[in-house]
């Protein structure tokens, strides 16, 4: 018998940067009465037959963490290190897992466990990164597995039952209200957005589980139903909103949480300001000029005081109240100058910048090749009548730079930003509210210098006599001066409003956040942490469930921030459900998306196998580099573990994951024929590449450019309150006399502007603990050398891509890389920096 020494590194429970001293004192009291933290090693020696299970490895004697009472955690460094001593029998084999029991009062975050000088082996290291609650909170003890990756059939026999048992725990039993210590990953419908108990106007339809409102699934919380509607899950009050259930390991880490609270506080204050304004003040400020708007960045504005501030303080999450007391009120009221107006305050108004932002702005994924003129609608003519475009040759011929329309079409020089068919079914209902929108089509010409020149904008409304009578449309063409220039600027604003709403609701929320969450849930339910595919995808799960849970509390809920700032208003989430009907997983792959939009054609002689029809398309150019690097990394990784397709087909966990993802996570689409079969290594490579692309690069490209471009709201208004002024009306005369005042009376009003700017500042900010594509939280994540080398190669490839991007951004011939506003395209620059830098691709959809 001999002793071997281990070291446990953990983080004690804390609140932000200050340790929870009461919990610490209680833990020490528990130590004094013999209630310790203990570990037990599990080895493959001395196997015994269980009556209920397969062979299980021997569980060693308990060993406790030593010197808990005398080890003081410094306030400036979370980590504490503890020694633990194990009795070791000579014939014991190398430990392959361990059990930990926490008999203290409080939970702690277990980071690593290391054994030194293990006989016949040496160093044994476990990376844990998990919260461990007191033992009384668990039905079964916590177990941690080795770094070694094992496919199910390769798992050492003595570990198999432990592996299966752990997955059973994570799946839960589907019942009860889940608590913070529960580790259950389960599914629920989006039935927690409304609050019918508060007011019938706050009720919202259940999304998911029906053909009328299909939707991806979210994480289950198990909260009870509302009293008014048993189909709707009750909501937490705003002060408790950050405590909505997700498995504890999915919540933000300390640094991320601290960063998030600081920025979110500004959003919450502005949101509550708009909520409570009517109670204390009947006046409603408006912007009258662009100079008024510039003052937001140059001088800030004053936060309210007195009863209004008191109401706000009483309604913010508890975690934020301390920050509010510590911050200067002026600090919370300041906005940094957005990049789009930093160099030139008026360049955003140019037609060149209007077109460039479709290629390199915050929503560069919607522009398509125009294949026929005039554009034709795909809406059902029996329901919506004739919805074909009313744009005529005479509207655009003068601006085709000498080309005929047929010549421009044949040369692939005409493009369209089409928000007509997707919005027309919703326009009539939205326009019954205070918001007023049009369905829109925007035609553009690709010029010889690579820039896009707007040709015409068509704004359409449903026929007043009914949908079946078709659309009432007006066409507007470019102009710079006079009333025509004012009308053209408004027409571009209506297009920007549509694109802004589609961007936030569909490009950003639905097509990244919402569709990703079922992948996270299914993987944790069906793939062991030892499974190589789990190890591959794990970095791309980080914080997604928690940020989505927060979004359901304050952003996308009924009466929430999105409804207050986006043009669909209370119909926002319902409208996103309609878009989900057209969501197809394989089409989220970047090459497929570019082909479907007509932006690229297959060309085996070109890099990446595609030829772009717009050479200077920054999103596509940089995106294909990132896509190819991800695919190469995934291919190297998967082929190491899956030498043939039979292994894929016989991998029980992998097949269960893919089956559950389709049938439960995206259950409303389970019968779609386009789902990959998961019967070959190539299918697995395609699936994982697409998932990683969406969770990382696609999300980065549609998220972190928000403040640089939409932080100055006139560039991308989020809603409109009036229709286009018509000739011979008072509104038209007013537009002649004061174009700036009419512009601001049309677009997002004052309070919603403040709220919207605060929101995109939060969403666009990189936290200080961000982990970027090509990086991992821990360098020790597998023991297999080839995958480690492949990942190192992937990291080097990210650096090469960064060098390419920097070089292209300095190339004066590539006009779309920087544009009139002098904002370099860095949204797909892999490595970012803390704050509002407009660059960096985090591994996951985490904000």
CSV table of N, CA and C in Angstrom, one decimal, residues 684-783:
chain,number,residue,atom,x,y,z
A,684,UNK,N,-21.3,13.2,-42.1
A,684,UNK,CA,-21.0,13.8,-40.8
A,684,UNK,C,-20.1,15.0,-41.0
A,685,UNK,N,-19.2,15.0,-41.9
A,685,UNK,CA,-18.3,16.1,-42.1
A,685,UNK,C,-19.2,17.3,-42.6
A,686,UNK,N,-20.1,17.1,-43.5
A,686,UNK,CA,-21.0,18.2,-44.0
A,686,UNK,C,-21.8,18.8,-42.9
A,687,UNK,N,-22.4,17.9,-42.1
A,687,UNK,CA,-23.3,18.3,-41.0
A,687,UNK,C,-22.5,19.2,-40.0
A,688,UNK,N,-21.3,18.6,-39.5
A,688,UNK,CA,-20.6,19.3,-38.5
A,688,UNK,C,-20.0,20.7,-39.0
A,689,UNK,N,-19.6,20.7,-40.3
A,689,UNK,CA,-19.1,21.9,-40.9
A,689,UNK,C,-20.1,23.0,-40.9
A,690,UNK,N,-21.3,22.6,-41.3
A,690,UNK,CA,-22.4,23.5,-41.4
A,690,UNK,C,-22.8,24.0,-40.0
A,691,UNK,N,-22.9,23.1,-39.1
A,691,UNK,CA,-23.2,23.6,-37.7
A,691,UNK,C,-22.2,24.6,-37.2
A,692,UNK,N,-20.9,24.2,-37.3
A,692,UNK,CA,-19.9,25.1,-36.8
A,692,UNK,C,-19.9,26.5,-37.5
A,693,UNK,N,-20.1,26.4,-38.9
A,693,UNK,CA,-20.2,27.7,-39.6
A,693,UNK,C,-21.3,28.6,-39.1
A,694,UNK,N,-22.5,28.0,-38.9
A,694,UNK,CA,-23.7,28.8,-38.4
A,694,UNK,C,-23.4,29.3,-37.0
A,695,UNK,N,-22.9,28.5,-36.1
A,695,UNK,CA,-22.7,28.9,-34.7
A,695,UNK,C,-21.6,29.9,-34.6
A,696,UNK,N,-20.7,29.9,-35.4
A,696,UNK,CA,-19.5,30.8,-35.3
A,696,UNK,C,-19.5,31.9,-36.3
A,697,UNK,N,-19.1,31.6,-37.6
A,697,UNK,CA,-18.9,32.7,-38.6
A,697,UNK,C,-20.2,33.3,-39.0
A,698,UNK,N,-21.2,32.6,-39.3
A,698,UNK,CA,-22.5,33.2,-39.7
A,698,UNK,C,-23.0,34.1,-38.7
A,699,UNK,N,-23.0,33.7,-37.4
A,699,UNK,CA,-23.5,34.5,-36.3
A,699,UNK,C,-22.6,35.8,-36.2
A,700,UNK,N,-21.3,35.6,-36.3
A,700,UNK,CA,-20.5,36.8,-36.1
A,700,UNK,C,-20.7,37.8,-37.2
A,701,UNK,N,-21.0,37.3,-38.5
A,701,UNK,CA,-21.1,38.2,-39.6
A,701,UNK,C,-22.4,39.0,-39.5
A,702,UNK,N,-23.5,38.5,-38.8
A,702,UNK,CA,-24.7,39.2,-38.7
A,702,UNK,C,-24.9,39.8,-37.4
A,703,UNK,N,-24.0,39.7,-36.5
A,703,UNK,CA,-24.2,40.2,-35.1
A,703,UNK,C,-23.2,41.4,-34.8
A,704,UNK,N,-21.9,41.2,-35.0
A,704,UNK,CA,-21.0,42.1,-34.4
A,704,UNK,C,-20.8,43.4,-35.2
A,705,UNK,N,-21.5,43.5,-36.4
A,705,UNK,CA,-21.5,44.7,-37.2
A,705,UNK,C,-22.7,45.6,-36.8
A,706,UNK,N,-23.5,45.2,-35.9
A,706,UNK,CA,-24.7,45.9,-35.6
A,706,UNK,C,-24.5,47.3,-35.1
A,707,UNK,N,-23.6,47.5,-34.1
A,707,UNK,CA,-23.4,48.8,-33.6
A,707,UNK,C,-22.6,49.7,-34.6
A,708,UNK,N,-21.6,49.2,-35.3
A,708,UNK,CA,-20.9,50.0,-36.3
A,708,UNK,C,-21.8,50.6,-37.4
A,709,UNK,N,-22.9,49.8,-37.7
A,709,UNK,CA,-23.8,50.3,-38.8
A,709,UNK,C,-25.1,50.8,-38.3
A,710,UNK,N,-25.7,50.1,-37.3
A,710,UNK,CA,-27.0,50.5,-36.8
A,710,UNK,C,-27.0,51.3,-35.5
A,711,UNK,N,-25.8,51.5,-34.9
A,711,UNK,CA,-25.7,52.3,-33.8
A,711,UNK,C,-26.0,53.8,-34.1
A,712,UNK,N,-25.9,54.1,-35.4
A,712,UNK,CA,-26.4,55.4,-36.0
A,712,UNK,C,-27.7,55.0,-36.7
A,713,UNK,N,-28.8,55.2,-36.0
A,713,UNK,CA,-30.1,54.7,-36.5
A,713,UNK,C,-30.6,55.2,-37.8
A,714,UNK,N,-30.3,56.5,-38.1
A,714,UNK,CA,-30.7,57.0,-39.5
A,714,UNK,C,-30.2,56.1,-40.6
A,715,UNK,N,-29.0,55.5,-40.4
A,715,UNK,CA,-28.5,54.6,-41.5
A,715,UNK,C,-29.3,53.4,-41.7
A,716,UNK,N,-29.8,52.8,-40.6
A,716,UNK,CA,-30.7,51.6,-40.6
A,716,UNK,C,-31.8,51.8,-39.6
A,717,UNK,N,-32.8,52.5,-39.9
A,717,UNK,CA,-34.0,52.7,-39.0
A,717,UNK,C,-34.6,51.3,-38.8
A,718,UNK,N,-35.2,51.2,-37.6
A,718,UNK,CA,-35.8,49.9,-37.3
A,718,UNK,C,-37.4,49.8,-37.5
A,719,UNK,N,-38.0,51.0,-37.6
A,719,UNK,CA,-39.4,51.0,-37.9
A,719,UNK,C,-39.8,52.4,-38.5
A,720,UNK,N,-41.0,52.4,-39.1
A,720,UNK,CA,-41.5,53.7,-39.6
A,720,UNK,C,-42.9,53.9,-39.1
A,721,UNK,N,-43.2,55.2,-39.0
A,721,UNK,CA,-44.5,55.6,-38.4
A,721,UNK,C,-45.5,56.2,-39.4
A,722,UNK,N,-45.0,56.5,-40.6
A,722,UNK,CA,-45.8,57.2,-41.6
A,722,UNK,C,-45.5,56.6,-43.0
A,723,UNK,N,-46.4,56.7,-43.9
A,723,UNK,CA,-46.2,56.3,-45.3
A,723,UNK,C,-45.5,57.4,-46.0
A,724,UNK,N,-45.0,57.1,-47.2
A,724,UNK,CA,-44.4,58.0,-48.1
A,724,UNK,C,-45.3,59.2,-48.4
A,725,UNK,N,-44.9,60.4,-48.2
A,725,UNK,CA,-45.7,61.6,-48.5
A,725,UNK,C,-46.1,61.5,-50.0
A,726,UNK,N,-47.4,61.9,-50.3
A,726,UNK,CA,-47.8,61.9,-51.7
A,726,UNK,C,-47.9,63.3,-52.2
A,727,UNK,N,-47.7,63.5,-53.5
A,727,UNK,CA,-47.8,64.9,-54.0
A,727,UNK,C,-49.2,65.5,-53.7
A,728,UNK,N,-49.2,66.8,-53.5
A,728,UNK,CA,-50.4,67.6,-53.3
A,728,UNK,C,-51.0,67.3,-51.9
A,729,UNK,N,-50.1,66.9,-50.9
A,729,UNK,CA,-50.6,66.7,-49.6
A,729,UNK,C,-49.8,67.6,-48.7
A,730,UNK,N,-50.3,67.9,-47.4
A,730,UNK,CA,-49.5,68.7,-46.5
A,730,UNK,C,-48.2,68.0,-46.1
A,731,UNK,N,-48.2,66.7,-46.1
A,731,UNK,CA,-46.9,66.0,-45.7
A,731,UNK,C,-45.9,66.2,-46.8
A,732,UNK,N,-46.3,66.2,-48.1
A,732,UNK,CA,-45.4,66.4,-49.2
A,732,UNK,C,-44.8,67.8,-49.2
A,733,UNK,N,-45.7,68.8,-48.9
A,733,UNK,CA,-45.2,70.2,-48.8
A,733,UNK,C,-44.2,70.3,-47.6
A,734,UNK,N,-44.5,69.6,-46.5
A,734,UNK,CA,-43.6,69.7,-45.4
A,734,UNK,C,-42.2,69.1,-45.8
A,735,UNK,N,-42.3,68.0,-46.6
A,735,UNK,CA,-41.0,67.4,-47.0
A,735,UNK,C,-40.2,68.4,-47.9
A,736,UNK,N,-40.9,69.1,-48.7
A,736,UNK,CA,-40.2,70.1,-49.5
A,736,UNK,C,-39.5,71.2,-48.6
A,737,UNK,N,-40.1,71.5,-47.5
A,737,UNK,CA,-39.6,72.6,-46.7
A,737,UNK,C,-38.6,72.1,-45.7
A,738,UNK,N,-38.7,70.9,-45.1
A,738,UNK,CA,-37.8,70.5,-44.1
A,738,UNK,C,-37.7,69.0,-44.2
A,739,UNK,N,-36.8,68.5,-45.0
A,739,UNK,CA,-36.6,67.1,-45.3
A,739,UNK,C,-36.1,66.3,-44.0
A,740,UNK,N,-35.3,67.0,-43.2
A,740,UNK,CA,-34.7,66.3,-42.0
A,740,UNK,C,-35.8,66.1,-41.0
A,741,UNK,N,-36.7,67.0,-40.8
A,741,UNK,CA,-37.8,66.9,-39.8
A,741,UNK,C,-38.7,65.8,-40.2
A,742,UNK,N,-39.1,65.7,-41.5
A,742,UNK,CA,-40.0,64.7,-42.0
A,742,UNK,C,-39.3,63.3,-41.9
A,743,UNK,N,-38.0,63.3,-42.2
A,743,UNK,CA,-37.3,62.0,-42.1
A,743,UNK,C,-37.4,61.5,-40.7
A,744,UNK,N,-37.2,62.3,-39.7
A,744,UNK,CA,-37.2,61.8,-38.3
A,744,UNK,C,-38.7,61.6,-37.8
A,745,UNK,N,-39.6,62.3,-38.4
A,745,UNK,CA,-41.0,62.0,-38.0
A,745,UNK,C,-41.5,60.7,-38.6
A,746,UNK,N,-40.7,60.2,-39.6
A,746,UNK,CA,-41.1,59.0,-40.3
A,746,UNK,C,-40.5,57.7,-39.6
A,747,UNK,N,-39.2,57.8,-39.3
A,747,UNK,CA,-38.5,56.7,-38.8
A,747,UNK,C,-38.6,56.5,-37.3
A,748,UNK,N,-37.8,55.6,-36.7
A,748,UNK,CA,-37.9,55.2,-35.3
A,748,UNK,C,-37.9,56.4,-34.4
A,749,UNK,N,-38.9,56.5,-33.5
A,749,UNK,CA,-39.0,57.7,-32.6
A,749,UNK,C,-37.9,57.7,-31.5
A,750,UNK,N,-37.9,58.8,-30.8
A,750,UNK,CA,-36.8,59.1,-29.9
A,750,UNK,C,-36.5,58.0,-28.9
A,751,UNK,N,-37.5,57.6,-28.1
A,751,UNK,CA,-37.3,56.7,-27.0
A,751,UNK,C,-36.9,55.3,-27.5
A,752,UNK,N,-37.6,54.9,-28.6
A,752,UNK,CA,-37.2,53.6,-29.2
A,752,UNK,C,-35.8,53.6,-29.8
A,753,UNK,N,-35.4,54.8,-30.3
A,753,UNK,CA,-34.1,55.0,-30.8
A,753,UNK,C,-33.0,54.7,-29.7
A,754,UNK,N,-33.2,55.3,-28.6
A,754,UNK,CA,-32.3,55.2,-27.4
A,754,UNK,C,-32.2,53.7,-27.1
A,755,UNK,N,-33.4,53.0,-27.0
A,755,UNK,CA,-33.5,51.6,-26.6
A,755,UNK,C,-32.8,50.8,-27.7
A,756,UNK,N,-33.0,51.1,-28.9
A,756,UNK,CA,-32.4,50.3,-30.0
A,756,UNK,C,-30.9,50.4,-30.1
A,757,UNK,N,-30.4,51.6,-29.8
A,757,UNK,CA,-29.0,51.9,-29.9
A,757,UNK,C,-28.3,51.1,-28.7
A,758,UNK,N,-29.0,51.2,-27.5
A,758,UNK,CA,-28.4,50.5,-26.3
A,758,UNK,C,-28.4,49.0,-26.6
A,759,UNK,N,-29.4,48.5,-27.2
A,759,UNK,CA,-29.5,47.1,-27.5
A,759,UNK,C,-28.4,46.6,-28.4
A,760,UNK,N,-28.2,47.3,-29.5
A,760,UNK,CA,-27.1,46.9,-30.5
A,760,UNK,C,-25.7,47.1,-29.9
A,761,UNK,N,-25.6,48.1,-29.0
A,761,UNK,CA,-24.3,48.2,-28.3
A,761,UNK,C,-24.0,46.9,-27.5
A,762,UNK,N,-25.0,46.5,-26.8
A,762,UNK,CA,-24.9,45.2,-26.0
A,762,UNK,C,-24.5,44.0,-26.9
A,763,UNK,N,-25.3,43.9,-28.0
A,763,UNK,CA,-25.2,42.7,-28.9
A,763,UNK,C,-23.9,42.7,-29.6
A,764,UNK,N,-23.3,43.9,-29.9
A,764,UNK,CA,-22.1,44.0,-30.7
A,764,UNK,C,-20.8,44.0,-29.9
A,765,UNK,N,-20.9,43.8,-28.6
A,765,UNK,CA,-19.7,43.9,-27.8
A,765,UNK,C,-19.1,42.5,-27.5
A,766,UNK,N,-17.8,42.4,-27.8
A,766,UNK,CA,-17.1,41.2,-27.4
A,766,UNK,C,-16.7,41.3,-25.9
A,767,UNK,N,-17.0,40.2,-25.2
A,767,UNK,CA,-16.6,40.1,-23.8
A,767,UNK,C,-15.1,39.8,-23.7
A,768,UNK,N,-14.6,40.1,-22.5
A,768,UNK,CA,-13.1,39.9,-22.3
A,768,UNK,C,-12.7,38.5,-22.2
A,769,UNK,N,-13.7,37.5,-22.1
A,769,UNK,CA,-13.3,36.1,-22.0
A,769,UNK,C,-13.7,35.4,-23.3
A,770,UNK,N,-13.8,36.1,-24.4
A,770,UNK,CA,-14.2,35.5,-25.7
A,770,UNK,C,-13.2,34.5,-26.1
A,771,UNK,N,-13.7,33.4,-26.7
A,771,UNK,CA,-12.8,32.4,-27.3
A,771,UNK,C,-13.2,32.3,-28.7
A,772,UNK,N,-12.2,32.6,-29.6
A,772,UNK,CA,-12.4,32.8,-31.0
A,772,UNK,C,-12.1,31.5,-31.8
A,773,UNK,N,-12.6,31.5,-33.0
A,773,UNK,CA,-12.5,30.4,-33.9
A,773,UNK,C,-11.0,30.1,-34.1
A,774,UNK,N,-10.6,28.8,-33.9
A,774,UNK,CA,-9.2,28.4,-34.0
A,774,UNK,C,-8.6,28.3,-32.6
A,775,UNK,N,-9.4,28.7,-31.6
A,775,UNK,CA,-8.9,28.6,-30.2
A,775,UNK,C,-9.8,27.6,-29.4
A,776,UNK,N,-9.3,27.1,-28.3
A,776,UNK,CA,-10.2,26.4,-27.3
A,776,UNK,C,-9.9,26.9,-25.9
A,777,UNK,N,-10.9,26.7,-25.1
A,777,UNK,CA,-10.8,27.2,-23.7
A,777,UNK,C,-9.6,26.5,-23.0
A,778,UNK,N,-9.4,25.3,-23.3
A,778,UNK,CA,-8.3,24.5,-22.7
A,778,UNK,C,-7.5,23.7,-23.7
A,779,UNK,N,-6.2,23.8,-23.6
A,779,UNK,CA,-5.4,23.1,-24.6
A,779,UNK,C,-5.4,21.6,-24.4
A,780,UNK,N,-5.8,21.2,-23.2
A,780,UNK,CA,-5.9,19.7,-23.0
A,780,UNK,C,-7.3,19.3,-23.1
A,781,UNK,N,-7.7,18.9,-24.3
A,781,UNK,CA,-9.1,18.5,-24.5
A,781,UNK,C,-9.2,17.1,-25.1
A,782,UNK,N,-8.1,16.5,-25.5
A,782,UNK,CA,-8.1,15.1,-26.0
A,782,UNK,C,-6.7,14.6,-25.8
A,783,UNK,N,-6.5,13.3,-25.8
A,783,UNK,CA,-5.2,12.7,-25.7
A,783,UNK,C,-4.7,12.2,-27.1
